[in-house]
Coordinates of C-alpha atoms and ligand atoms in Angstrom, one line a residue:
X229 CA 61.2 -49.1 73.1
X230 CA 62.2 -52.2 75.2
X231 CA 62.1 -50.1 78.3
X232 CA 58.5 -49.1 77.6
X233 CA 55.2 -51.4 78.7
X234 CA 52.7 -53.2 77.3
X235 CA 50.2 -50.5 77.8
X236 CA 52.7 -47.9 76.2
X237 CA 53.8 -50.1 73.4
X238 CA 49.8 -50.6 73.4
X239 CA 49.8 -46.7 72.9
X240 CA 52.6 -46.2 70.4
X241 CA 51.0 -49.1 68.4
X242 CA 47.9 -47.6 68.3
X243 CA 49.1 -44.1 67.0
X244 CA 51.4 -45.8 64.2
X245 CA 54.9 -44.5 65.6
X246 CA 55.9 -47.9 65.4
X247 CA 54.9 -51.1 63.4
X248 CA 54.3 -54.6 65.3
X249 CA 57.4 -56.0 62.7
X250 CA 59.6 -53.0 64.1
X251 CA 59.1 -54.0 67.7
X252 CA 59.1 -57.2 67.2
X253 CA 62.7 -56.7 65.4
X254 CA 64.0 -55.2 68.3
X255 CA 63.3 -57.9 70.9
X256 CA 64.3 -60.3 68.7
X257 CA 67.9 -58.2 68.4
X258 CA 67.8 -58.0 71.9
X259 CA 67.2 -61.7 73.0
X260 CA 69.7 -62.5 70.1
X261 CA 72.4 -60.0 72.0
X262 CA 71.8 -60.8 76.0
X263 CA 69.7 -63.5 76.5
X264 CA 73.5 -65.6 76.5
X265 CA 74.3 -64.3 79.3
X266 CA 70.7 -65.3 81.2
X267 CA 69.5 -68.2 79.7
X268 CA 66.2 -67.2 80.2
X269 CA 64.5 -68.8 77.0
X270 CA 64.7 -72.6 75.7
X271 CA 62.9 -72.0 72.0
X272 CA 63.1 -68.5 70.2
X273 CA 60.8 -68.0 67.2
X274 CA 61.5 -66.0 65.5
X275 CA 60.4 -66.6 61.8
X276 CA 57.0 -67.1 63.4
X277 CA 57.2 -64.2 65.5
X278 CA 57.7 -62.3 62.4
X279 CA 54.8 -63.3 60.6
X280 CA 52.7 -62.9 63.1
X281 CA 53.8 -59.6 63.6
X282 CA 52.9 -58.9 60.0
X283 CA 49.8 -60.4 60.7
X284 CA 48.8 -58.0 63.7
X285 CA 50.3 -55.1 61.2
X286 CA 47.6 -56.0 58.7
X287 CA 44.9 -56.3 61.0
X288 CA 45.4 -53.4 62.7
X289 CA 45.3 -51.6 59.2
X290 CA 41.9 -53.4 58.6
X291 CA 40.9 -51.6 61.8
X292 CA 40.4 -54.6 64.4
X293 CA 42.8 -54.2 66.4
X294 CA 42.7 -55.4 70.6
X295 CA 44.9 -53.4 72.9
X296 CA 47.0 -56.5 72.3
X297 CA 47.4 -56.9 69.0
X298 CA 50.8 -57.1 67.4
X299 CA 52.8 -56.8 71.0
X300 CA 56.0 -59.2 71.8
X301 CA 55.4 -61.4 74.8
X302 CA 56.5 -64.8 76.0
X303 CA 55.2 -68.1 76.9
X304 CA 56.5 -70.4 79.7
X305 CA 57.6 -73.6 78.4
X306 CA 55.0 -75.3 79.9
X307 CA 51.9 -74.0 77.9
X308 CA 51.6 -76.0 75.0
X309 CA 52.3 -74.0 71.6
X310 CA 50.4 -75.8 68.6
X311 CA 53.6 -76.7 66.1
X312 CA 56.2 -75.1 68.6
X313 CA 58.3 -77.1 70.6
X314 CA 56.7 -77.3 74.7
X315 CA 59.7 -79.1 77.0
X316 CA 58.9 -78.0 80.1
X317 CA 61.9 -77.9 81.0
X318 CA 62.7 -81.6 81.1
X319 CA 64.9 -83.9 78.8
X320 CA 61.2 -86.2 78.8
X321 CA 59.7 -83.7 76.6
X322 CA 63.1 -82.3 74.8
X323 CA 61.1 -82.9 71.3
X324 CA 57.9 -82.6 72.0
X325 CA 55.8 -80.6 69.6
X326 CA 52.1 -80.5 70.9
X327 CA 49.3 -80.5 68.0
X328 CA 47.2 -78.0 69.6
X329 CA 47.3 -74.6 71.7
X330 CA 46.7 -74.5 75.2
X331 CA 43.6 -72.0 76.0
X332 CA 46.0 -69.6 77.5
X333 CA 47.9 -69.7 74.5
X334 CA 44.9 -69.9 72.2
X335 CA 43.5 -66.8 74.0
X336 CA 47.0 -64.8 73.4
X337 CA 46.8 -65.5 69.4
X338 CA 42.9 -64.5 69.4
X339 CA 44.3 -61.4 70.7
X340 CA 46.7 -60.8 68.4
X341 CA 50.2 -60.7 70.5
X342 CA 53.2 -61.8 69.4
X343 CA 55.0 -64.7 70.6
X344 CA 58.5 -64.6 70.5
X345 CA 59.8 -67.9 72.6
X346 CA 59.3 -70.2 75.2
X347 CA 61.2 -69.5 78.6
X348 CA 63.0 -71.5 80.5
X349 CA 61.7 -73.1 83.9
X350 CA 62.6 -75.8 86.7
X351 CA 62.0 -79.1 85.0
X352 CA 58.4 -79.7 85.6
X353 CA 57.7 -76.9 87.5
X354 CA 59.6 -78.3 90.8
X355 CA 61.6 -75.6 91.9
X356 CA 62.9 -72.6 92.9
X357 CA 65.9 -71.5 91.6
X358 CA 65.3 -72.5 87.7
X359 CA 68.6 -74.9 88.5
X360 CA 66.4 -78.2 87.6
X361 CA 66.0 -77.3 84.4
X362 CA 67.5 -79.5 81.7
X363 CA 68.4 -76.8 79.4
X364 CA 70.4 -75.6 82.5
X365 CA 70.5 -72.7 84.7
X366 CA 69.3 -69.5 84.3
X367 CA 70.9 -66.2 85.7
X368 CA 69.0 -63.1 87.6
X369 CA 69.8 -59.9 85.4
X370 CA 70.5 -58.5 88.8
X371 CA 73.2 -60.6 90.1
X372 CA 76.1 -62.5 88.1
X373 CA 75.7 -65.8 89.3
X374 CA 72.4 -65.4 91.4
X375 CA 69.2 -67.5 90.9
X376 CA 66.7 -65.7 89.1
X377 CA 64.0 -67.9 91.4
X378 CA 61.5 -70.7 89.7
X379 CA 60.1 -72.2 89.0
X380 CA 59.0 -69.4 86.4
X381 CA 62.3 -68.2 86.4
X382 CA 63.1 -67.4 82.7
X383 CA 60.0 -66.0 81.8
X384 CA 60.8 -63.7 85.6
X385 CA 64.4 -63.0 84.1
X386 CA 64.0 -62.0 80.4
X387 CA 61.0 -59.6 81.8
X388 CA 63.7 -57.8 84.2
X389 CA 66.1 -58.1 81.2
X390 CA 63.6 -56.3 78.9
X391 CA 64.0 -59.5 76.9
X392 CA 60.0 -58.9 76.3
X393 CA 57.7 -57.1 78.1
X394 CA 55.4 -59.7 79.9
X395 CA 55.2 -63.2 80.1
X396 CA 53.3 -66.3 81.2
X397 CA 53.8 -68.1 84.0
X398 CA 52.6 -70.4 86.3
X399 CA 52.4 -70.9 90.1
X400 CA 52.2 -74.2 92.0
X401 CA 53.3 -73.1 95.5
X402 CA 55.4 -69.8 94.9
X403 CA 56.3 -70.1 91.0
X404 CA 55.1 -66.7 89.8
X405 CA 55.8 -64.8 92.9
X406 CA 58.8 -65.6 94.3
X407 CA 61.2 -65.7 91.2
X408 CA 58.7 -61.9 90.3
X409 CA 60.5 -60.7 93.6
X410 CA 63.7 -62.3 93.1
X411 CA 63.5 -60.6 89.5
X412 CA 62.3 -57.7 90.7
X413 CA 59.6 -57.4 88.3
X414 CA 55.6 -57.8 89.2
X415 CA 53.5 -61.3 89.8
X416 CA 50.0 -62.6 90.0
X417 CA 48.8 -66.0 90.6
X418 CA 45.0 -65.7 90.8
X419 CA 42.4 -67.6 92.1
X420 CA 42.4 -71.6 91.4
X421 CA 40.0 -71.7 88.8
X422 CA 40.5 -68.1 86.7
X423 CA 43.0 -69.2 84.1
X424 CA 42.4 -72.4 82.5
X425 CA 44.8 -75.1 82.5
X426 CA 43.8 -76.8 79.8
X427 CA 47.3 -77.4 77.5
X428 CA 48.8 -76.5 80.9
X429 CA 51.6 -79.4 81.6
X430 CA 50.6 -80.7 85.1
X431 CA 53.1 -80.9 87.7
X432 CA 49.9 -80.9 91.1
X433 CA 46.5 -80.3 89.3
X434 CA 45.1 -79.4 92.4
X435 CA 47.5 -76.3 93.2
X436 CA 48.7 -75.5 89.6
X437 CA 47.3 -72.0 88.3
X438 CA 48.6 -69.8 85.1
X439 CA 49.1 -66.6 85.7
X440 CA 51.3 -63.1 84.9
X441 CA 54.6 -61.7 85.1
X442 CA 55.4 -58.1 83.9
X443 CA 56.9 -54.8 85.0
X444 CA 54.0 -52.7 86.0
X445 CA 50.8 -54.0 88.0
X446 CA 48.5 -52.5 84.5
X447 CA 50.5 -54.7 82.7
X448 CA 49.9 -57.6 84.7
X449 CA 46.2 -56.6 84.9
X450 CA 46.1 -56.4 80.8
X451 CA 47.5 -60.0 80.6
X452 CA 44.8 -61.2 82.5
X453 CA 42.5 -59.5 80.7
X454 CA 43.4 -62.2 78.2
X455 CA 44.1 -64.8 80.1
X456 CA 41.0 -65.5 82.8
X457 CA 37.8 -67.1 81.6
X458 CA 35.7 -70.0 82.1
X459 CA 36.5 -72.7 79.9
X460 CA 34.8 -75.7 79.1
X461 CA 37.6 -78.0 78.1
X462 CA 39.2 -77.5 82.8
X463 CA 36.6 -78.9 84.6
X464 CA 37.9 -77.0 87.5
X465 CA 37.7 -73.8 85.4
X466 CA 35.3 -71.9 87.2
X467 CA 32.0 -70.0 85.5
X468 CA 32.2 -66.2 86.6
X469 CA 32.0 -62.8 84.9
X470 CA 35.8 -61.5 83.9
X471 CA 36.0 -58.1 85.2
X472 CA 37.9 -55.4 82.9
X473 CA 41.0 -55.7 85.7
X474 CA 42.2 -52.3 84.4
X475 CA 39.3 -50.7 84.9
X476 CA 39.3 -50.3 88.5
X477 CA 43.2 -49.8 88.8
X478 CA 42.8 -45.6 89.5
X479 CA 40.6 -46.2 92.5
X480 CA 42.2 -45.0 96.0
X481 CA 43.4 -47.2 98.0
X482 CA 41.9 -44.8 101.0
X483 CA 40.4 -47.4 103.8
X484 CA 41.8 -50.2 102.5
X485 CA 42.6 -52.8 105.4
X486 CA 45.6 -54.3 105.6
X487 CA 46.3 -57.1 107.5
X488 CA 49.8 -58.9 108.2
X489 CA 50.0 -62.4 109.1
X490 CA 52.1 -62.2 112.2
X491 CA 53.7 -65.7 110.8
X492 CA 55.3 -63.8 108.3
X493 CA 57.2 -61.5 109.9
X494 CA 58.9 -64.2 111.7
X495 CA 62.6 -65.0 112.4
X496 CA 62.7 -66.5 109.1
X497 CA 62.9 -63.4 107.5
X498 CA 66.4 -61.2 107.7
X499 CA 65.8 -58.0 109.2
X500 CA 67.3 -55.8 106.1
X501 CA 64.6 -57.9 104.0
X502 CA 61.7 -56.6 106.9
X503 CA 62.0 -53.6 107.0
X504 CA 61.8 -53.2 103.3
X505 CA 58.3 -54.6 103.1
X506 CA 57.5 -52.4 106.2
X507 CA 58.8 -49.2 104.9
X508 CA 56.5 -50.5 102.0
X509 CA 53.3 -51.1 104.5
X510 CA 54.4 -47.8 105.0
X511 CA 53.0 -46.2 101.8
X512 CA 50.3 -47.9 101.6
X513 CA 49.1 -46.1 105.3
X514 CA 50.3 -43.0 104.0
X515 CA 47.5 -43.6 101.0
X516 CA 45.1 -43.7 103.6
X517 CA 45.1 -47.6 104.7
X518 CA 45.1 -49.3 108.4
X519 CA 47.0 -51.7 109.5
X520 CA 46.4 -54.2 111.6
X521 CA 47.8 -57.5 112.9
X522 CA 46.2 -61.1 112.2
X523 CA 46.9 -64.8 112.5
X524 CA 47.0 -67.6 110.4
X525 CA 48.0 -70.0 112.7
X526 CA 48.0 -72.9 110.4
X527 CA 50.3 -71.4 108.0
X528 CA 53.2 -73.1 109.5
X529 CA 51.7 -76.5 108.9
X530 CA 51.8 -75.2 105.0
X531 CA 55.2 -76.6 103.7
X532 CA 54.8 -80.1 105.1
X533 CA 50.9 -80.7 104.0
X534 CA 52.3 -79.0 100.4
X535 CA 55.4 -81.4 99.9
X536 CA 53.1 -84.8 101.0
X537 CA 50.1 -83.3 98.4
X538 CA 52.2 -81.9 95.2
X539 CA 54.3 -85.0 95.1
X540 CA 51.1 -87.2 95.4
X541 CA 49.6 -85.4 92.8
X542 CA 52.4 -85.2 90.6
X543 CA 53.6 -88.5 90.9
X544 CA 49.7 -89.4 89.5
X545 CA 50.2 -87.0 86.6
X546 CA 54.1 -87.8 85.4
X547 CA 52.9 -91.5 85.0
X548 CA 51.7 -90.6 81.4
X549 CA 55.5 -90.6 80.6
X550 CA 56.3 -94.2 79.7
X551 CA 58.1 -93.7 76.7
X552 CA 54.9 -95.3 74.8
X553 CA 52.8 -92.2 73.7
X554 CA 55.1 -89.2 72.9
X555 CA 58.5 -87.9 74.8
X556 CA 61.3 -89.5 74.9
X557 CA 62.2 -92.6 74.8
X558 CA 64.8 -95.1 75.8
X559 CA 67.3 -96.9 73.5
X560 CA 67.1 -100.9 72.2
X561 CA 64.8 -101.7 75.3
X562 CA 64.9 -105.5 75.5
X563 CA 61.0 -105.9 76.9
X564 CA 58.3 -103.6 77.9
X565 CA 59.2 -103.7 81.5
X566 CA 62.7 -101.9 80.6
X567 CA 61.4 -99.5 78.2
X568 CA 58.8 -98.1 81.0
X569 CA 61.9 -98.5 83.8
X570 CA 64.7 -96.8 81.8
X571 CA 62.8 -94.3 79.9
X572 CA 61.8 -92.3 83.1
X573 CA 65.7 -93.1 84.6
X574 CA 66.6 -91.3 81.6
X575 CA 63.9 -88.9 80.9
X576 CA 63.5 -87.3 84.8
X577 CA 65.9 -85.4 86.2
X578 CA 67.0 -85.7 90.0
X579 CA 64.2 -83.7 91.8
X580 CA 61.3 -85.1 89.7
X581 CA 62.2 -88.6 90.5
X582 CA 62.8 -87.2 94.2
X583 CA 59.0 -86.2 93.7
X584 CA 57.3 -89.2 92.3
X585 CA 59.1 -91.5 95.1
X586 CA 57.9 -89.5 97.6
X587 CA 54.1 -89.3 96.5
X588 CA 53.8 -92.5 94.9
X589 CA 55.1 -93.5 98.8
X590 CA 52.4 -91.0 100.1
X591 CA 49.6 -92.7 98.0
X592 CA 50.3 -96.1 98.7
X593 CA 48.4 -99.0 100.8
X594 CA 48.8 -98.2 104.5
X595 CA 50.3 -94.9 104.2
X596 CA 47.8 -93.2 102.4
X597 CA 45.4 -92.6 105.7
X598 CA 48.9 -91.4 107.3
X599 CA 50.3 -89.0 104.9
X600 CA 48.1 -87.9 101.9
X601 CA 44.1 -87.8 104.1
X602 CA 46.4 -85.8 106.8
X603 CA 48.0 -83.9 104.9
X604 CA 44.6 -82.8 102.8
X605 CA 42.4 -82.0 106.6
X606 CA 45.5 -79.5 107.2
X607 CA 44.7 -77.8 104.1
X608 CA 41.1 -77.4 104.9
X609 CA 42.5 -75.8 108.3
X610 CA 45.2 -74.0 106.3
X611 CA 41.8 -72.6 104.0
X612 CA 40.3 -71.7 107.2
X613 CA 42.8 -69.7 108.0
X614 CA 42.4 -67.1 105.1
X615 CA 38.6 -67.0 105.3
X616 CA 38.5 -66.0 108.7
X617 CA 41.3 -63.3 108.2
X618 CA 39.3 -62.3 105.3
X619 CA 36.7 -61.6 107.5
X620 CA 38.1 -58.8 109.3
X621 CA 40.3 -57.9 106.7
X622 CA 40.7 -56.7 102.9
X623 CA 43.8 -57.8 101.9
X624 CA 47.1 -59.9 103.4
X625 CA 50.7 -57.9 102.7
X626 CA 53.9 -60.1 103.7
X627 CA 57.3 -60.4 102.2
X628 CA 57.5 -62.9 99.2
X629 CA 60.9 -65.2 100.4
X630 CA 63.1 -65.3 103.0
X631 CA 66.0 -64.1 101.3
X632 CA 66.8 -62.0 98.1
X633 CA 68.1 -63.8 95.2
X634 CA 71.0 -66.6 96.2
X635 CA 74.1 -67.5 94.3
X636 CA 73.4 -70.5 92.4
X637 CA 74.3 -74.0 93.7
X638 CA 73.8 -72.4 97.6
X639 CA 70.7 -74.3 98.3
X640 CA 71.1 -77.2 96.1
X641 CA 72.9 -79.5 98.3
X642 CA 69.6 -80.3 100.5
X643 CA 65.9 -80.2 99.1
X644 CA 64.5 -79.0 102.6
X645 CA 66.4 -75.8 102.5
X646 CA 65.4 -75.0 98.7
X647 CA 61.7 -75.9 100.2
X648 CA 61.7 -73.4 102.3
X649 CA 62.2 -70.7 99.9
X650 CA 58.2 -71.0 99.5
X651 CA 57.5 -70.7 103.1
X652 CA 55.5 -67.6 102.6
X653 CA 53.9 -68.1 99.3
X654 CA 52.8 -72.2 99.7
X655 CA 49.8 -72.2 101.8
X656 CA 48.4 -69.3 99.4
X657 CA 48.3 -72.1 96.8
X658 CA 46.9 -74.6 99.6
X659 CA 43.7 -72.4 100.0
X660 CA 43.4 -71.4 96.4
X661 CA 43.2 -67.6 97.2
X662 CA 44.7 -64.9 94.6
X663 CA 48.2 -63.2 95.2
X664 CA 50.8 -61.1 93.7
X665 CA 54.5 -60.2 94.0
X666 CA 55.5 -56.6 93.9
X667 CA 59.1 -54.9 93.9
X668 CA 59.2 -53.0 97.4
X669 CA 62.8 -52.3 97.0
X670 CA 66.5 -53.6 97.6
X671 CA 68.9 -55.8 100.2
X672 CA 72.4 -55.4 99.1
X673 CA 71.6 -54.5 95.3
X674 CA 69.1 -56.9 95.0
X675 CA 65.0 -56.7 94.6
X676 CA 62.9 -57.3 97.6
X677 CA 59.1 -58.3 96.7
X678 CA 55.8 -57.5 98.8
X679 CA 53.4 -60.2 98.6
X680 CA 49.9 -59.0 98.6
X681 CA 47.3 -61.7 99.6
X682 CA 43.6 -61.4 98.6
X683 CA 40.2 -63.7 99.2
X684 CA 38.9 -65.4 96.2
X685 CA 38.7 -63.6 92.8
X686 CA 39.9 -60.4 94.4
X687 CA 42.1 -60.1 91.5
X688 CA 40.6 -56.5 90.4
X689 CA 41.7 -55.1 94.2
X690 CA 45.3 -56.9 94.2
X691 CA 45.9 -55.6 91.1
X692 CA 44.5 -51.7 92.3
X693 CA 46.4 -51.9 95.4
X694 CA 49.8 -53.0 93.5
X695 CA 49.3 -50.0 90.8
X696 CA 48.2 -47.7 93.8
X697 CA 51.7 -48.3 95.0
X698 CA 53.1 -48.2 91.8
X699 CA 52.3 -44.9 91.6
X700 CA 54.4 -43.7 94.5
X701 CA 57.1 -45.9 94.1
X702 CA 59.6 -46.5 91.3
X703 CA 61.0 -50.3 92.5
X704 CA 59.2 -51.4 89.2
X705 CA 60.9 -49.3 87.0
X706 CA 64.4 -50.4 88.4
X707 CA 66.6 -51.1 85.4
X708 CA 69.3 -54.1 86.1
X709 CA 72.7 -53.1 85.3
Ligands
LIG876 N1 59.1 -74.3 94.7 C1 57.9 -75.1 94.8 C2 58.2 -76.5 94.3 O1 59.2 -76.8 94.0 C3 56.8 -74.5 93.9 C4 57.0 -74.6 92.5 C5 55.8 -74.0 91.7 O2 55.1 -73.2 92.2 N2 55.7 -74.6 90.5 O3 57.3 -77.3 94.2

């Protein structure tokens, strides 16, 4: 069963040839078994899990069931669980038990599924190799010793494990698709503004968007099914009709254009990684696509204007941790001054105090005008970019990183070089537009991702281009040794 997806387990629910308590049994086992060797979750739980699971059981038998009721899944630690432990990754929140559900999570229990854990993730989202974390590192099922990519990283890892079959994620400036390729499972980060964040931890509110990881692209479209929605409690959720994304997943891909950002097939990228995402273009023209060439000639502008803007934000949105409210908090401090100073030396790990100096720094009197206004009129170009290609084209296709998956501790000797794992995936977030990761094949054993690219709540024709593929590939179905 742990091989199968959602929409199979879906299926086999459905037709009673197993019971939600059975399946949910036998990722429990599993996590239980291999999930020492990866790491990949913080918080397994698994008496809950259980009765939920009985739960779904009896709802189905009362005849209400949703085509999600009673199947396993995962959270990333940084949706807040009511009663369950939400960390996000950091020692600050190490016992932090929110009182109430994030929507995303909210909207997962309405439909019935079955939350077995919380995965594990760069602390705070900043990252991308899962090594910030403070529950430590966590290992690509594909490669002893190799990142598994973050910041989503565990919930990208127990997927390709078959820990569970699909899991949340989130996706600041690569988060969802780069550790999907590095996994080699599938990714979507949609539009700013589909998925609520409400209950969402903040790391750069302006960037930050939930979204899916899974094996297959039906899967990924099924999650958001669940996930997207206007919602009253993000006022930057946005108020717009929720397709059925599976609906439209069988349509031909015949005339789609295809556009590739001639940025992104730059000397950055190894050739062995190239010509894997061509020979994937490939396919696509074979369905009956074009391709053609376009620029986005801001795009190189993207890392610099993200890494003056997420720090800003975040170093705005971390300030809630002073050891007053909730998280943790220093020992015997001998005045307030000290309990606010050591309780973040204590509570913030090495790159999130690398963070808040730089954007509290970026925010400040006579730099602001320099850095942070600059840095914001270069994402407006940077958003220019995407609606002009837009304009002659129907969707973006790219590689996802540089590189396949590293060894760990490679890149974490200087920031700048773990930045630029996001060099194709940042300005995406910059512009708000929706994209996804898809396995497109292997470098030396390891899973190369194609990054598809679309204009704003395109979400339905990412998702029908990925299964397209899907169906004349077999990357997805890939099985880690
Ligand atoms: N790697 C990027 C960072 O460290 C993006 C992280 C994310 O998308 N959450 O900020």
């Amino acid at each position: 069963m742990h091989n199968k997806s959602v929409a199979d387990l879906s299926r086999e629910l459905a037709s009673g040839t197993i019971s939600s308590v059975e399946l949910t049994r036998q990722f429990l086992d599993r996590i239980r078994q291999e999930d020492e060797k990866y790491n990949s979750f913080i918080t397994v739980t698994e008496e809950q899990a259980l009765a939920d699971a009985k739960a779904a059981d009896e709802q189905r038998a009362a005849g209400n069931a949703t085509p999600w009721t009673g199947i396993p899944f995962a959270h990333k630690d940084i949706f807040c669980t009511n009663g369950v432990r939400t960390t996000c990754g950091s020692k600050m929140l190490e016992n932090f038990v929110p009182p109430y559900d994030a929507t995303v999570t909210a909207n997962f229990r309405q439909a019935g599924a079955v939350c077995l854990g919380k995965t594990n993730m760069d602390e705070f989202a900043m990252g991308s190799s899962n090594e910030s974390s403070h529950f430590g590192a966590v290992t690509n099922p594909w490669g002893e010793r190799r990142v598994p990519g973050g910041s989503s990283g565990g919930s990208a890892a127990a997927v390709a494990a078959r820990l569970v079959p699909a899991a949340t994620a989130t996706d600041t400036g690569g988060s969802i698709r780069q550790p999907a390729a590095l996994c080699g499972v599938t990714g979507l980060k949609p539009t700013y503004g589909r998925v609520s964040r409400y209950g969402m931890i903040a790391f750069a509110s302006s960037l930050d968007q939930g979204g899916t990881i899974a094996r297959t692209a039906e899967d990924n479209a099924m999650m958001l099914n669940v996930m997207a929605g206007f919602d009253p409690k993000d006022s930057t959720s946005i108020d717009r009709e929720v397709p059925d994304y599976t609906a439209t997943l069988n349509e031909p891909v015949k005339g789609l254009t295809i556009g590739l950002p001639k940025e992104y097939f730059s000397d950055q990228l190894s050739p062995a990684m190239e010509e894997q995402v061509r020979n994937a273009i490939r396919e696509y023209e074979k369905l009956g696509a074009t391709v053609k060439e376009v620029s986005l000639p801001n795009a190189k502008l993207a890392i610099a204007a993200y890494y003056v803007i997420a720090p800003a934000e975040a170093s705005a949105n971390l300030s809630r941790f002073d050891g007053v409210r909730y998280g943790y908090r220093c020992e015997d401090p001998k005045d307030l001054m000290d309990l606010y100073t050591r309780t973040r030396a204590e509570g913030f790990g090495e790159e999130v105090k690398r963070r808040i100096l730089v954007g509290t720094y970026a925010l400040s009197a006579g730099y602001f005008d320099a850095y942070y206004l600059k840095a914001q009129k270069v994402r407006r170009l940077i958003q220019q970019d995407f609606i002009s290609a837009f304009k002659e084209v129907d969707v973006l296709m790219s590689p996802v990183s540089p590189s396949p998956a590293f060894v760990q501790g490679e890149k974490n000797t200087d920031p700048v070089t773990m930045y630029l794992e996001d060099v194709f995936t940042i300005a995406v977030n910059l512009a708000g537009v929706p994209a996804m990761s898809v396995p497109a094949g292997f470098v030396d054993g390891l899973p190369v991702g194609l990054q598809i690219i679309g204009d704003y709540f395109s979400e339905a024709r990412l998702l029908n281009a990925a299964h397209q593929f899907q169906q004349v590939t077999d990357w997805h179905q890939r099985e880690p040794q």
